[in-house]
Amino acid sequence: MNEKFTYLFNGVSHTDVSREYMNNLGMSTEQVNSVLAQRDFELSQNIEKRKAAYREESDPLYMEWQYDQAPESEQHWRDKVVEIKQRYPVATDE
């Protein structure tokens, strides 16, 4: 469900957004900066999507766990949080 950021260069799809990789492809500084700006924009959109998913999907599970304190409820809630984070990544160290 997690969609990795991709971009096209010379008709080929790429996922590596390191400057070194893009420079080795022959991309200009402007092209590299454009790809990075697009990636950052898409990640910023995921912040709002993640917040909405927490409200709609994981918060009710958290409340259920707080009510019954069952280990199964806690795990269900924690699993949902991990799923949401994978679905809507918001940061990268690249």
CSV table of N, CA and C in Angstrom, one decimal:
chain,number,residue,atom,x,y,z
A,1,MET,N,0.8,-1.2,0.0
A,1,MET,CA,0.0,0.0,0.0
A,1,MET,C,0.9,1.3,0.0
A,2,ASN,N,2.1,1.2,0.5
A,2,ASN,CA,3.0,2.3,0.5
A,2,ASN,C,3.5,2.6,-0.9
A,3,GLU,N,3.3,3.8,-1.3
A,3,GLU,CA,3.7,4.1,-2.7
A,3,GLU,C,5.0,5.0,-2.5
A,4,LYS,N,6.1,4.5,-3.1
A,4,LYS,CA,7.3,5.2,-3.1
A,4,LYS,C,7.3,6.3,-4.1
A,5,PHE,N,8.0,7.4,-3.8
A,5,PHE,CA,8.0,8.5,-4.8
A,5,PHE,C,8.8,8.1,-6.0
A,6,THR,N,8.3,8.4,-7.2
A,6,THR,CA,8.9,8.1,-8.4
A,6,THR,C,8.9,9.3,-9.3
A,7,TYR,N,9.9,9.4,-10.2
A,7,TYR,CA,10.0,10.4,-11.2
A,7,TYR,C,10.5,9.9,-12.5
A,8,LEU,N,10.2,10.6,-13.6
A,8,LEU,CA,10.7,10.1,-14.9
A,8,LEU,C,11.8,11.0,-15.3
A,9,PHE,N,12.8,10.3,-15.9
A,9,PHE,CA,13.9,11.0,-16.5
A,9,PHE,C,14.3,10.3,-17.8
A,10,ASN,N,14.3,10.9,-18.9
A,10,ASN,CA,14.6,10.3,-20.2
A,10,ASN,C,13.7,9.0,-20.4
A,11,GLY,N,12.4,9.2,-20.0
A,11,GLY,CA,11.5,8.1,-20.2
A,11,GLY,C,11.6,6.9,-19.3
A,12,VAL,N,12.4,7.0,-18.3
A,12,VAL,CA,12.6,5.9,-17.4
A,12,VAL,C,12.2,6.3,-16.0
A,13,SER,N,11.5,5.4,-15.3
A,13,SER,CA,11.1,5.7,-13.9
A,13,SER,C,12.2,5.5,-12.9
A,14,HIS,N,12.4,6.4,-12.0
A,14,HIS,CA,13.4,6.2,-10.9
A,14,HIS,C,12.8,6.5,-9.6
A,15,THR,N,13.4,5.9,-8.5
A,15,THR,CA,13.0,6.2,-7.2
A,15,THR,C,14.1,6.7,-6.3
A,16,ASP,N,15.3,6.6,-6.7
A,16,ASP,CA,16.5,7.2,-5.9
A,16,ASP,C,16.5,8.7,-6.1
A,17,VAL,N,16.4,9.4,-5.0
A,17,VAL,CA,16.3,10.9,-5.1
A,17,VAL,C,17.6,11.5,-4.5
A,18,SER,N,18.7,10.7,-4.4
A,18,SER,CA,19.9,11.3,-3.9
A,18,SER,C,20.5,12.2,-5.0
A,19,ARG,N,21.1,13.3,-4.6
A,19,ARG,CA,21.7,14.2,-5.6
A,19,ARG,C,22.7,13.4,-6.4
A,20,GLU,N,23.5,12.6,-5.8
A,20,GLU,CA,24.6,11.9,-6.5
A,20,GLU,C,24.0,11.0,-7.6
A,21,TYR,N,22.9,10.3,-7.3
A,21,TYR,CA,22.3,9.4,-8.3
A,21,TYR,C,21.8,10.2,-9.4
A,22,MET,N,21.0,11.3,-9.1
A,22,MET,CA,20.5,12.1,-10.2
A,22,MET,C,21.5,12.8,-11.0
A,23,ASN,N,22.6,13.2,-10.4
A,23,ASN,CA,23.7,13.8,-11.1
A,23,ASN,C,24.3,12.8,-12.1
A,24,ASN,N,24.5,11.6,-11.6
A,24,ASN,CA,25.0,10.5,-12.4
A,24,ASN,C,24.1,10.2,-13.6
A,25,LEU,N,22.8,10.4,-13.5
A,25,LEU,CA,21.9,10.2,-14.6
A,25,LEU,C,22.1,11.3,-15.7
A,26,GLY,N,22.8,12.4,-15.3
A,26,GLY,CA,23.0,13.5,-16.2
A,26,GLY,C,22.0,14.6,-16.0
A,27,MET,N,21.3,14.6,-14.9
A,27,MET,CA,20.3,15.7,-14.7
A,27,MET,C,21.0,17.0,-14.3
A,28,SER,N,20.4,18.1,-14.8
A,28,SER,CA,20.9,19.4,-14.5
A,28,SER,C,20.5,19.7,-13.0
A,29,THR,N,21.2,20.7,-12.5
A,29,THR,CA,20.8,21.2,-11.1
A,29,THR,C,19.4,21.6,-11.0
A,30,GLU,N,18.8,22.2,-12.1
A,30,GLU,CA,17.4,22.6,-12.1
A,30,GLU,C,16.5,21.4,-12.0
A,31,GLN,N,16.9,20.4,-12.8
A,31,GLN,CA,16.0,19.2,-12.8
A,31,GLN,C,16.1,18.5,-11.5
A,32,VAL,N,17.3,18.4,-10.9
A,32,VAL,CA,17.4,17.8,-9.6
A,32,VAL,C,16.6,18.5,-8.5
A,33,ASN,N,16.7,19.9,-8.5
A,33,ASN,CA,15.9,20.7,-7.6
A,33,ASN,C,14.4,20.5,-7.8
A,34,SER,N,14.0,20.4,-9.0
A,34,SER,CA,12.6,20.2,-9.4
A,34,SER,C,12.1,18.9,-8.8
A,35,VAL,N,12.8,17.8,-9.0
A,35,VAL,CA,12.4,16.5,-8.5
A,35,VAL,C,12.3,16.5,-7.0
A,36,LEU,N,13.3,17.2,-6.3
A,36,LEU,CA,13.3,17.2,-4.8
A,36,LEU,C,12.1,18.1,-4.3
A,37,ALA,N,11.8,19.1,-5.0
A,37,ALA,CA,10.7,20.0,-4.6
A,37,ALA,C,9.4,19.2,-4.8
A,38,GLN,N,9.3,18.5,-5.8
A,38,GLN,CA,8.0,17.7,-6.0
A,38,GLN,C,7.9,16.6,-4.9
A,39,ARG,N,9.0,15.9,-4.7
A,39,ARG,CA,9.0,14.9,-3.6
A,39,ARG,C,8.6,15.5,-2.3
A,40,ASP,N,9.2,16.7,-1.9
A,40,ASP,CA,8.9,17.4,-0.7
A,40,ASP,C,7.4,17.8,-0.6
A,41,PHE,N,6.9,18.3,-1.7
A,41,PHE,CA,5.5,18.6,-1.8
A,41,PHE,C,4.6,17.4,-1.5
A,42,GLU,N,4.9,16.3,-2.2
A,42,GLU,CA,4.1,15.1,-2.0
A,42,GLU,C,4.1,14.6,-0.6
A,43,LEU,N,5.3,14.7,0.0
A,43,LEU,CA,5.4,14.2,1.4
A,43,LEU,C,4.6,15.2,2.3
A,44,SER,N,4.6,16.5,2.0
A,44,SER,CA,3.9,17.4,2.9
A,44,SER,C,2.4,17.1,2.8
A,45,GLN,N,1.9,16.7,1.7
A,45,GLN,CA,0.5,16.3,1.5
A,45,GLN,C,0.2,15.1,2.4
A,46,ASN,N,1.1,14.2,2.6
A,46,ASN,CA,0.9,13.0,3.4
A,46,ASN,C,0.7,13.4,4.9
A,47,ILE,N,1.2,14.5,5.3
A,47,ILE,CA,1.0,14.9,6.7
A,47,ILE,C,-0.5,15.0,7.0
A,48,GLU,N,-1.2,15.7,6.2
A,48,GLU,CA,-2.7,15.8,6.3
A,48,GLU,C,-3.4,14.5,6.2
A,49,LYS,N,-3.0,13.7,5.2
A,49,LYS,CA,-3.6,12.4,5.0
A,49,LYS,C,-3.4,11.5,6.2
A,50,ARG,N,-2.2,11.6,6.8
A,50,ARG,CA,-1.9,10.8,8.0
A,50,ARG,C,-2.7,11.2,9.2
A,51,LYS,N,-2.9,12.5,9.4
A,51,LYS,CA,-3.7,13.0,10.5
A,51,LYS,C,-5.1,12.5,10.3
A,52,ALA,N,-5.7,12.6,9.1
A,52,ALA,CA,-7.0,12.2,8.9
A,52,ALA,C,-7.2,10.7,9.1
A,53,ALA,N,-6.2,9.9,8.7
A,53,ALA,CA,-6.2,8.4,8.9
A,53,ALA,C,-6.2,8.1,10.4
A,54,TYR,N,-5.3,8.8,11.2
A,54,TYR,CA,-5.3,8.6,12.6
A,54,TYR,C,-6.7,8.9,13.2
A,55,ARG,N,-7.3,10.0,12.9
A,55,ARG,CA,-8.6,10.4,13.4
A,55,ARG,C,-9.7,9.3,13.1
A,56,GLU,N,-9.7,8.9,11.8
A,56,GLU,CA,-10.7,8.0,11.4
A,56,GLU,C,-10.5,6.5,11.7
A,57,GLU,N,-9.2,6.1,11.7
A,57,GLU,CA,-8.9,4.7,11.8
A,57,GLU,C,-8.2,4.2,13.1
A,58,SER,N,-7.2,5.0,13.6
A,58,SER,CA,-6.5,4.5,14.8
A,58,SER,C,-7.1,5.1,16.1
A,59,ASP,N,-7.6,6.3,16.1
A,59,ASP,CA,-8.1,6.9,17.3
A,59,ASP,C,-9.2,6.1,17.9
A,60,PRO,N,-10.2,5.6,17.1
A,60,PRO,CA,-11.2,4.7,17.7
A,60,PRO,C,-10.6,3.4,18.4
A,61,LEU,N,-9.6,2.9,17.8
A,61,LEU,CA,-9.0,1.7,18.3
A,61,LEU,C,-8.2,2.0,19.6
A,62,TYR,N,-7.6,3.2,19.7
A,62,TYR,CA,-6.9,3.6,20.9
A,62,TYR,C,-8.0,3.8,22.0
A,63,MET,N,-9.1,4.4,21.7
A,63,MET,CA,-10.1,4.6,22.7
A,63,MET,C,-10.6,3.2,23.2
A,64,GLU,N,-10.8,2.3,22.3
A,64,GLU,CA,-11.2,1.0,22.7
A,64,GLU,C,-10.2,0.3,23.7
A,65,TRP,N,-9.0,0.5,23.3
A,65,TRP,CA,-7.9,-0.1,24.2
A,65,TRP,C,-7.9,0.6,25.6
A,66,GLN,N,-8.1,1.9,25.6
A,66,GLN,CA,-8.1,2.6,26.9
A,66,GLN,C,-9.3,2.2,27.7
A,67,TYR,N,-10.4,1.8,27.1
A,67,TYR,CA,-11.6,1.3,27.8
A,67,TYR,C,-11.4,-0.1,28.4
A,68,ASP,N,-10.9,-1.0,27.5
A,68,ASP,CA,-10.9,-2.4,28.0
A,68,ASP,C,-9.5,-2.9,28.5
A,69,GLN,N,-8.4,-2.1,28.1
A,69,GLN,CA,-7.1,-2.4,28.6
A,69,GLN,C,-6.6,-3.9,28.2
A,70,ALA,N,-7.2,-4.4,27.1
A,70,ALA,CA,-6.8,-5.8,26.7
A,70,ALA,C,-5.6,-5.7,25.8
A,71,PRO,N,-4.7,-6.6,26.0
A,71,PRO,CA,-3.5,-6.6,25.2
A,71,PRO,C,-3.8,-6.7,23.7
A,72,GLU,N,-4.8,-7.4,23.3
A,72,GLU,CA,-5.2,-7.6,21.9
A,72,GLU,C,-5.6,-6.2,21.3
A,73,SER,N,-6.4,-5.5,22.1
A,73,SER,CA,-6.8,-4.2,21.7
A,73,SER,C,-5.6,-3.2,21.5
A,74,GLU,N,-4.7,-3.3,22.4
A,74,GLU,CA,-3.5,-2.4,22.3
A,74,GLU,C,-2.7,-2.8,21.0
A,75,GLN,N,-2.6,-4.1,20.7
A,75,GLN,CA,-1.8,-4.5,19.6
A,75,GLN,C,-2.5,-4.1,18.3
A,76,HIS,N,-3.8,-4.2,18.3
A,76,HIS,CA,-4.6,-3.9,17.1
A,76,HIS,C,-4.4,-2.4,16.8
A,77,TRP,N,-4.5,-1.5,17.9
A,77,TRP,CA,-4.2,-0.1,17.7
A,77,TRP,C,-2.8,0.2,17.2
A,78,ARG,N,-1.8,-0.4,17.8
A,78,ARG,CA,-0.4,-0.2,17.4
A,78,ARG,C,-0.2,-0.7,16.0
A,79,ASP,N,-0.8,-1.8,15.6
A,79,ASP,CA,-0.6,-2.3,14.2
A,79,ASP,C,-1.2,-1.3,13.2
A,80,LYS,N,-2.4,-0.7,13.6
A,80,LYS,CA,-3.0,0.3,12.7
A,80,LYS,C,-2.1,1.5,12.5
A,81,VAL,N,-1.5,2.0,13.6
A,81,VAL,CA,-0.6,3.1,13.5
A,81,VAL,C,0.6,2.9,12.6
A,82,VAL,N,1.2,1.7,12.7
A,82,VAL,CA,2.3,1.3,11.8
A,82,VAL,C,1.8,1.3,10.4
A,83,GLU,N,0.6,0.7,10.1
A,83,GLU,CA,0.1,0.7,8.8
A,83,GLU,C,-0.1,2.1,8.2
A,84,ILE,N,-0.6,3.0,9.0
A,84,ILE,CA,-0.9,4.4,8.5
A,84,ILE,C,0.5,5.1,8.2
A,85,LYS,N,1.5,4.9,9.1
A,85,LYS,CA,2.8,5.5,8.8
A,85,LYS,C,3.4,5.0,7.6
A,86,GLN,N,3.2,3.7,7.3
A,86,GLN,CA,3.7,3.1,6.0
A,86,GLN,C,3.0,3.7,4.8
A,87,ARG,N,1.7,3.8,5.0
A,87,ARG,CA,0.8,4.3,3.9
A,87,ARG,C,1.1,5.7,3.5
A,88,TYR,N,1.4,6.5,4.5
A,88,TYR,CA,1.6,8.0,4.3
A,88,TYR,C,3.0,8.4,4.9
A,89,PRO,N,4.1,8.1,4.3
A,89,PRO,CA,5.4,8.5,4.8
A,89,PRO,C,5.5,10.0,4.8
A,90,VAL,N,6.1,10.6,5.8
A,90,VAL,CA,6.2,12.1,5.9
A,90,VAL,C,7.7,12.6,5.9
A,91,ALA,N,8.6,11.7,6.1
A,91,ALA,CA,10.0,12.2,6.2
A,91,ALA,C,11.0,11.2,5.5
A,92,THR,N,12.1,11.8,5.1
A,92,THR,CA,13.1,10.9,4.5
A,92,THR,C,14.5,11.5,4.9
A,93,ASP,N,15.5,10.7,5.1
A,93,ASP,CA,16.8,11.1,5.4
A,93,ASP,C,17.7,11.3,4.3
A,94,GLU,N,17.2,11.2,3.0
A,94,GLU,CA,18.0,11.3,1.9
A,94,GLU,C,18.3,12.7,1.5
